[in-house]
Amino acid sequence: GQWCTRVPLICFGTAEWHLPDRCLRQFGREQCIPLEVPDSQRTFHGRDGWQGTRDWPTKLAKFIMMWDNRQMQDIVTPIQVG
């Protein structure tokens, strides 16, 4: 499902990481050691003054490409036992 995909969630001028590998036990999955948190750049959060710009697709192109390839970022773990 989409809930187990480690990707940036994009809403116009803002993007935030969805990191399901940090809360797998809540979904009945075996908890592994989480991967490193991706680098949060100022432009990633839109805090450099361009958040209201109409050119957000260009500014967030790297993260849009990650979203388009989200099936490659699925977190697959066994169901938790016990």
Coordinates of N, CA and C in Angstrom, one line a residue, residues 13-71:
G13 N 3.9 24.5 -2.9 CA 5.2 24.9 -2.6 C 5.9 24.3 -1.4
T14 N 5.3 23.2 -0.9 CA 5.9 22.6 0.3 C 6.0 21.1 0.1
A15 N 7.0 20.5 0.6 CA 7.2 19.0 0.6 C 7.7 18.6 1.9
E16 N 7.2 17.5 2.4 CA 7.6 16.9 3.7 C 7.8 15.4 3.5
W17 N 8.7 14.8 4.2 CA 9.0 13.4 4.0 C 8.0 12.6 4.8
H18 N 7.5 11.5 4.2 CA 6.7 10.5 4.8 C 7.6 9.3 5.1
L19 N 7.8 9.0 6.4 CA 8.9 8.1 6.8 C 8.2 6.9 7.5
P20 N 7.6 6.0 6.8 CA 6.9 4.9 7.5 C 7.8 3.9 8.2
D21 N 9.1 3.9 7.9 CA 10.0 3.0 8.5 C 10.3 3.4 10.0
R22 N 9.7 4.5 10.4 CA 9.9 4.9 11.8 C 8.7 4.6 12.7
C23 N 7.7 4.0 12.1 CA 6.5 3.6 12.9 C 5.8 2.3 12.5
L24 N 6.6 1.4 12.0 CA 6.0 0.1 11.5 C 5.2 -0.7 12.5
R25 N 5.6 -0.6 13.8 CA 4.9 -1.4 14.8 C 3.4 -1.0 14.9
Q26 N 3.1 0.3 14.6 CA 1.8 0.8 14.7 C 0.9 0.1 13.7
F27 N 1.5 -0.5 12.6 CA 0.7 -1.1 11.5 C 0.9 -2.6 11.5
G28 N 1.4 -3.2 12.7 CA 1.5 -4.6 12.8 C 2.7 -5.2 12.1
R29 N 3.7 -4.4 11.8 CA 4.8 -4.8 11.1 C 6.0 -4.9 12.0
E30 N 7.0 -5.8 11.7 CA 8.2 -5.9 12.4 C 9.0 -4.6 12.3
Q31 N 9.5 -4.0 13.4 CA 10.2 -2.8 13.4 C 11.7 -3.0 13.1
C32 N 12.2 -2.5 12.1 CA 13.7 -2.6 11.8 C 14.3 -1.3 12.3
I33 N 15.6 -1.2 12.2 CA 16.3 0.0 12.4 C 16.0 1.0 11.3
P34 N 15.4 2.1 11.6 CA 15.0 3.0 10.5 C 16.2 3.5 9.7
L35 N 16.0 3.8 8.4 CA 17.0 4.4 7.5 C 17.2 5.8 8.0
E36 N 18.3 6.4 7.5 CA 18.7 7.7 7.9 C 17.6 8.7 7.3
V37 N 17.3 9.7 8.1 CA 16.4 10.7 7.6 C 17.0 11.5 6.5
P38 N 16.3 11.7 5.4 CA 16.8 12.4 4.2 C 17.1 13.9 4.6
D39 N 18.1 14.4 3.9 CA 18.5 15.8 4.1 C 17.3 16.7 3.8
S40 N 17.0 17.6 4.8 CA 15.9 18.6 4.7 C 16.5 19.9 4.3
Q41 N 16.5 20.2 3.0 CA 17.0 21.5 2.6 C 16.0 22.6 2.8
R42 N 16.5 23.8 2.9 CA 15.6 25.0 3.1 C 14.6 25.0 1.9
T43 N 15.0 24.8 0.7 CA 14.1 24.8 -0.4 C 13.0 23.7 -0.4
F44 N 13.4 22.6 0.2 CA 12.5 21.5 0.4 C 11.2 21.9 1.2
H45 N 11.4 22.7 2.2 CA 10.3 23.2 3.0 C 9.7 24.5 2.5
G46 N 10.3 25.1 1.5 CA 9.8 26.4 1.0 C 10.0 27.5 2.0
R47 N 11.0 27.5 2.8 CA 11.2 28.6 3.8 C 12.2 29.7 3.3
D48 N 12.5 29.7 2.0 CA 13.4 30.7 1.5 C 12.7 31.8 0.8
G49 N 11.4 31.9 0.9 CA 10.6 33.0 0.4 C 9.9 32.7 -1.0
W50 N 10.1 31.5 -1.5 CA 9.5 31.2 -2.8 C 8.2 30.3 -2.7
Q51 N 7.8 30.1 -1.5 CA 6.7 29.1 -1.2 C 5.4 29.5 -2.0
G52 N 5.2 30.8 -2.2 CA 4.0 31.2 -2.9 C 4.2 31.4 -4.4
T53 N 5.3 31.0 -4.9 CA 5.6 31.2 -6.3 C 4.8 30.2 -7.1
R54 N 4.6 30.5 -8.4 CA 3.9 29.6 -9.3 C 4.9 28.6 -9.9
D55 N 6.1 28.8 -9.7 CA 7.1 27.9 -10.3 C 7.5 26.8 -9.4
W56 N 6.6 26.4 -8.5 CA 7.0 25.3 -7.5 C 7.3 24.0 -8.2
P57 N 6.7 23.6 -9.4 CA 7.1 22.4 -10.0 C 8.6 22.3 -10.4
T58 N 9.1 23.4 -10.8 CA 10.5 23.5 -11.1 C 11.4 23.4 -9.8
K59 N 11.0 24.1 -8.8 CA 11.7 24.2 -7.6 C 11.7 22.8 -6.9
L60 N 10.6 22.0 -7.0 CA 10.5 20.7 -6.4 C 10.7 19.6 -7.3
A61 N 11.3 19.8 -8.5 CA 11.4 18.8 -9.5 C 12.0 17.5 -9.0
K62 N 13.1 17.6 -8.2 CA 13.7 16.4 -7.7 C 12.8 15.6 -6.8
F63 N 11.9 16.3 -6.0 CA 11.0 15.5 -5.2 C 9.8 15.0 -5.9
I64 N 9.4 15.7 -7.0 CA 8.3 15.2 -7.8 C 8.8 13.9 -8.5
M65 N 10.1 13.9 -9.0 CA 10.6 12.7 -9.6 C 10.6 11.5 -8.6
M66 N 11.0 11.8 -7.3 CA 10.9 10.7 -6.3 C 9.5 10.2 -6.1
W67 N 8.5 11.1 -6.1 CA 7.1 10.7 -6.0 C 6.7 9.8 -7.2
D68 N 7.1 10.2 -8.4 CA 6.7 9.5 -9.6 C 7.3 8.1 -9.5
N69 N 8.4 7.9 -8.9 CA 9.1 6.6 -8.8 C 8.8 5.9 -7.4
R70 N 7.7 6.2 -6.8 CA 7.5 5.8 -5.4 C 7.4 4.3 -5.2
Q71 N 7.0 3.6 -6.2 CA 6.9 2.1 -6.1 C 8.3 1.5 -5.8

